PDB file of C-alpha atoms in Angstrom:
ATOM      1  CA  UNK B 288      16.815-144.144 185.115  1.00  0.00           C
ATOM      2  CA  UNK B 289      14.699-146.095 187.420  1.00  0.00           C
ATOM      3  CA  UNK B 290      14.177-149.925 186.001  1.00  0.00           C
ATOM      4  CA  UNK B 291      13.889-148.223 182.434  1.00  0.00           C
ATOM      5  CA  UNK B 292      11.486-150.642 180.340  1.00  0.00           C
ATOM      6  CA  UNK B 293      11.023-149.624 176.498  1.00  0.00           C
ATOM      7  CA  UNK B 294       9.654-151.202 172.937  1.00  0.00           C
ATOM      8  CA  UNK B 295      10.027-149.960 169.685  1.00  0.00           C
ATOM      9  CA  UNK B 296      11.730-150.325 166.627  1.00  0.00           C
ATOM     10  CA  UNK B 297      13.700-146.722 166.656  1.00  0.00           C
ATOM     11  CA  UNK B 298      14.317-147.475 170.300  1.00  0.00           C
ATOM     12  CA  UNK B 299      18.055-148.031 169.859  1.00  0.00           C
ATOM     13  CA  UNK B 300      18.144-144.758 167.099  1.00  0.00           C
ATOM     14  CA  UNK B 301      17.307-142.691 170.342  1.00  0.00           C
ATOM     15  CA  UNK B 302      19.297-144.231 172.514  1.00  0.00           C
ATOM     16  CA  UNK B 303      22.511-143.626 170.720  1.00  0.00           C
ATOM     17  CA  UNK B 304      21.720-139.906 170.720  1.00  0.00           C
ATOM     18  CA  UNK B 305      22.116-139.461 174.314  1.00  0.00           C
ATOM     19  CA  UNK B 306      25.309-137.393 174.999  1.00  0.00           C
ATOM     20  CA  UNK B 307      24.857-136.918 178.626  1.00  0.00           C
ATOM     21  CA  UNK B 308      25.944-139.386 182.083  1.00  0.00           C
ATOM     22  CA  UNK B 309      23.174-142.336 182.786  1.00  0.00           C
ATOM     23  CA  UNK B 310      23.022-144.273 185.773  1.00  0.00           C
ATOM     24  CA  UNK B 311      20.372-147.226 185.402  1.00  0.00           C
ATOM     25  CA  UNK B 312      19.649-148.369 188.584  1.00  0.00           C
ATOM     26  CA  UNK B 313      17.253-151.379 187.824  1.00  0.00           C
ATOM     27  CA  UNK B 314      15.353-154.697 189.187  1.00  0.00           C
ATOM     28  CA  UNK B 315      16.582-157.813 190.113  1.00  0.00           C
ATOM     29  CA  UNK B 316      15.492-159.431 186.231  1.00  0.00           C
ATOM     30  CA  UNK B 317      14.847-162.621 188.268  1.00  0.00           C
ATOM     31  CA  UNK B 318      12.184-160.941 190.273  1.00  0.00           C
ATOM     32  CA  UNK B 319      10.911-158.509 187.789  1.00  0.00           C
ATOM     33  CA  UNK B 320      11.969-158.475 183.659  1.00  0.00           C
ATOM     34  CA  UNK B 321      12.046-155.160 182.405  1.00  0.00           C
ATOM     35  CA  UNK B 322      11.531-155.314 178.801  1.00  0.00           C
ATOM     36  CA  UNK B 323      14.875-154.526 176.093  1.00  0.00           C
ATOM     37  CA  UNK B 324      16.362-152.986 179.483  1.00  0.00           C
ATOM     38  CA  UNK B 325      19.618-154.213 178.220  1.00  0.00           C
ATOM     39  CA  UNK B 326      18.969-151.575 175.270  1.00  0.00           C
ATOM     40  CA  UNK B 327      20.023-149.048 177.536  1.00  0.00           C
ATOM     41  CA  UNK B 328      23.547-150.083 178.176  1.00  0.00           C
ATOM     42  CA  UNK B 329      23.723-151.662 174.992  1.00  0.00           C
ATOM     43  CA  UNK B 330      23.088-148.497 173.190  1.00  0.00           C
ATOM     44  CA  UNK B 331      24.062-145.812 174.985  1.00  0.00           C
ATOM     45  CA  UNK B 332      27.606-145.188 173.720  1.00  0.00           C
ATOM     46  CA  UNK B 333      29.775-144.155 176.909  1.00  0.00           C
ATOM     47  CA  UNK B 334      28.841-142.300 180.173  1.00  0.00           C
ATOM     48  CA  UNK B 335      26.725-145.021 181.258  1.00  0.00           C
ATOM     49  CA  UNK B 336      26.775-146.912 184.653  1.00  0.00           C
ATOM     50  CA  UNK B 337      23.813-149.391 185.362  1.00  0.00           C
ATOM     51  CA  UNK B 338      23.548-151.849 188.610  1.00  0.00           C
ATOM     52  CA  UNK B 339      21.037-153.944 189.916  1.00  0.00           C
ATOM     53  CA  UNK B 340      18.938-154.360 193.572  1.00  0.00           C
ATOM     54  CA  UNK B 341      18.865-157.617 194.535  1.00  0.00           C
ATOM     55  CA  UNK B 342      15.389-158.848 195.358  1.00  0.00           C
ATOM     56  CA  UNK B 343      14.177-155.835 194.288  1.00  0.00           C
ATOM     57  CA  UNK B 344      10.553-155.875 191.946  1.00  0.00           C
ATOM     58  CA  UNK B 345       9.817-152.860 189.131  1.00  0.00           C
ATOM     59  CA  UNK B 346       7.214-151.455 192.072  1.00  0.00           C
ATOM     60  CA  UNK B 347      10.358-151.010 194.552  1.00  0.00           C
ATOM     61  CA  UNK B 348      11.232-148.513 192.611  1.00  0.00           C
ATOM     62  CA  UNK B 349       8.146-146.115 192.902  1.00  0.00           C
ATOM     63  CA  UNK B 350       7.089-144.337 196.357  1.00  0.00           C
ATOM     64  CA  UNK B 351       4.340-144.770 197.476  1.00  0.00           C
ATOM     65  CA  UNK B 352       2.904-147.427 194.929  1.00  0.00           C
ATOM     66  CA  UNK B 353      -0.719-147.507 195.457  1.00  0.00           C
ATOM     67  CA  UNK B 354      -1.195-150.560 193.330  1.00  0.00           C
ATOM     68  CA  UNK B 355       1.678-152.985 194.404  1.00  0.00           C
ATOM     69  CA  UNK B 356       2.781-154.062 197.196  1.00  0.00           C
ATOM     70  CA  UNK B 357       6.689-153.096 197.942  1.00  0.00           C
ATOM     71  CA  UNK B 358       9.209-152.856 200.806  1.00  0.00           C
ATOM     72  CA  UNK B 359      10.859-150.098 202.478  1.00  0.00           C
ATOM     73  CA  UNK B 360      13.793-151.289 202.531  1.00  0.00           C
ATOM     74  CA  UNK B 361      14.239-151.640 198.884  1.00  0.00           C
ATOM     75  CA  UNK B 362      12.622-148.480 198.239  1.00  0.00           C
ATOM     76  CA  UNK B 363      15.269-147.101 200.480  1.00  0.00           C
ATOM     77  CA  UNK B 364      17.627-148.781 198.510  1.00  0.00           C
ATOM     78  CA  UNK B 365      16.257-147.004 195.486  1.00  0.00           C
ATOM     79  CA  UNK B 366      16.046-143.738 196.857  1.00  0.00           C
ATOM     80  CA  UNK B 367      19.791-144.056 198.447  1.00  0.00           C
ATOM     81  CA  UNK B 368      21.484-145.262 195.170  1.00  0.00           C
ATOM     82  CA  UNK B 369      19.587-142.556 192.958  1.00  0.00           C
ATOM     83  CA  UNK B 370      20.818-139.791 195.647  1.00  0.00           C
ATOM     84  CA  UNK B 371      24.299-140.945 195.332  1.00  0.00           C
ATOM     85  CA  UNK B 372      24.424-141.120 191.643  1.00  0.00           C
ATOM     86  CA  UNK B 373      22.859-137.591 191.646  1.00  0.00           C
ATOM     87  CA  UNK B 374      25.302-136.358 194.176  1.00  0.00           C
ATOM     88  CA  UNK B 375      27.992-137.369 192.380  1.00  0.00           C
ATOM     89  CA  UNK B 376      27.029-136.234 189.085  1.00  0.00           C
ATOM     90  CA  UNK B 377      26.213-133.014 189.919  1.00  0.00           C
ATOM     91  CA  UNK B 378      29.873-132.618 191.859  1.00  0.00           C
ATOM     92  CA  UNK B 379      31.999-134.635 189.424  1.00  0.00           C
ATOM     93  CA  UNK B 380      29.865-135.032 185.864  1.00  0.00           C
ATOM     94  CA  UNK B 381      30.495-138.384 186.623  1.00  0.00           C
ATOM     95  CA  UNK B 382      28.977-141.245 188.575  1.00  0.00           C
ATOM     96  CA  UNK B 383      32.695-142.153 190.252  1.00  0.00           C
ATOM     97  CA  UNK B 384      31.793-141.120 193.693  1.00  0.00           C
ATOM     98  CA  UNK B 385      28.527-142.827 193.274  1.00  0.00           C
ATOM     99  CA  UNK B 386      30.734-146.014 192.051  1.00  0.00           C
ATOM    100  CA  UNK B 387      32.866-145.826 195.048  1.00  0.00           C
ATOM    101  CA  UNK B 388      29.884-145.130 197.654  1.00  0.00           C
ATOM    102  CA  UNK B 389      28.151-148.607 196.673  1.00  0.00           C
ATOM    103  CA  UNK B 390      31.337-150.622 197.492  1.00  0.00           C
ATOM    104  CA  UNK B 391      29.672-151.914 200.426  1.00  0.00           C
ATOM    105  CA  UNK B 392      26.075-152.816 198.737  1.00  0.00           C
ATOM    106  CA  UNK B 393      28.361-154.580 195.950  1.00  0.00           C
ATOM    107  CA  UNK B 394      30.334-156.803 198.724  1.00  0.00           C
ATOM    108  CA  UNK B 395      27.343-157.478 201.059  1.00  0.00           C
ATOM    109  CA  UNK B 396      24.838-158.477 197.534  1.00  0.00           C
ATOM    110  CA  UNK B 397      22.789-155.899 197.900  1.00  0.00           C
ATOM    111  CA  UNK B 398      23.844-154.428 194.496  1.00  0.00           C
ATOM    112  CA  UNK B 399      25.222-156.436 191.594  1.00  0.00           C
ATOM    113  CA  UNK B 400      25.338-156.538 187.963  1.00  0.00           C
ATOM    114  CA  UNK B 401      27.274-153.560 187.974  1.00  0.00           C
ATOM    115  CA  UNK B 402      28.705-152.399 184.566  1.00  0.00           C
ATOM    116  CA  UNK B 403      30.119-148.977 183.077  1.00  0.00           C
ATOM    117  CA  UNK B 404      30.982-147.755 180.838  1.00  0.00           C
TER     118      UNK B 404
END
């Protein structure tokens, strides 16, 4: 999930439904609040991995964005942690590799706020 953002009451009724791996790969929430993000962690019951990009906005996470202005580099940051966690899910069923590929983004800051469960 890309910087998921969600309302609604039955929003945690669907959430606990999903069965299958999640990687939420979201905004810095200084730079850009999703709204009831933490939902997804919160609610999804196991199988679920979520980090941050530092510095990143909601926008950096669309390509091309023809209504905000973002960077490449965090786009690329995007696009690199998405392919990893899709790499690794479709090898594994689980995000492990993916874990173990952003070591360096977690030591150098440009990951945090990483959680699993």
């Amino acid at each position: 999930l890309l910087d998921p953002a969600a309302v609604g009451r039955d929003l945690p009724n669907y959430l606990m439904q999903i069965n299958v791996p999640v990687m939420l790969l979201g905004a810095d929430e200084q730079v850009s609040l999703a709204r009831n993000r933490d939902y997804f962690y919160r609610f999804i019951r196991s199988g679920i991995a979520e980090v941050s990009i530092k510095d990143a906005a909601h926008e950096d996470a669309q390509y091309p964005s023809d209504f905000a202005p973002t960077t490449e580099a965090l786009q690329i940051t995007f696009v690199s942690a998405l392919t990893s966690a899709a790499f690794s899910l479709s090898s594994t069923g689980k995000f492990d590799f993916a874990w173990t590929s952003f070591g360096d983004a977690f030591e150098n800051g440009k990951l945090f706020h990483a959680k699993k469960k």
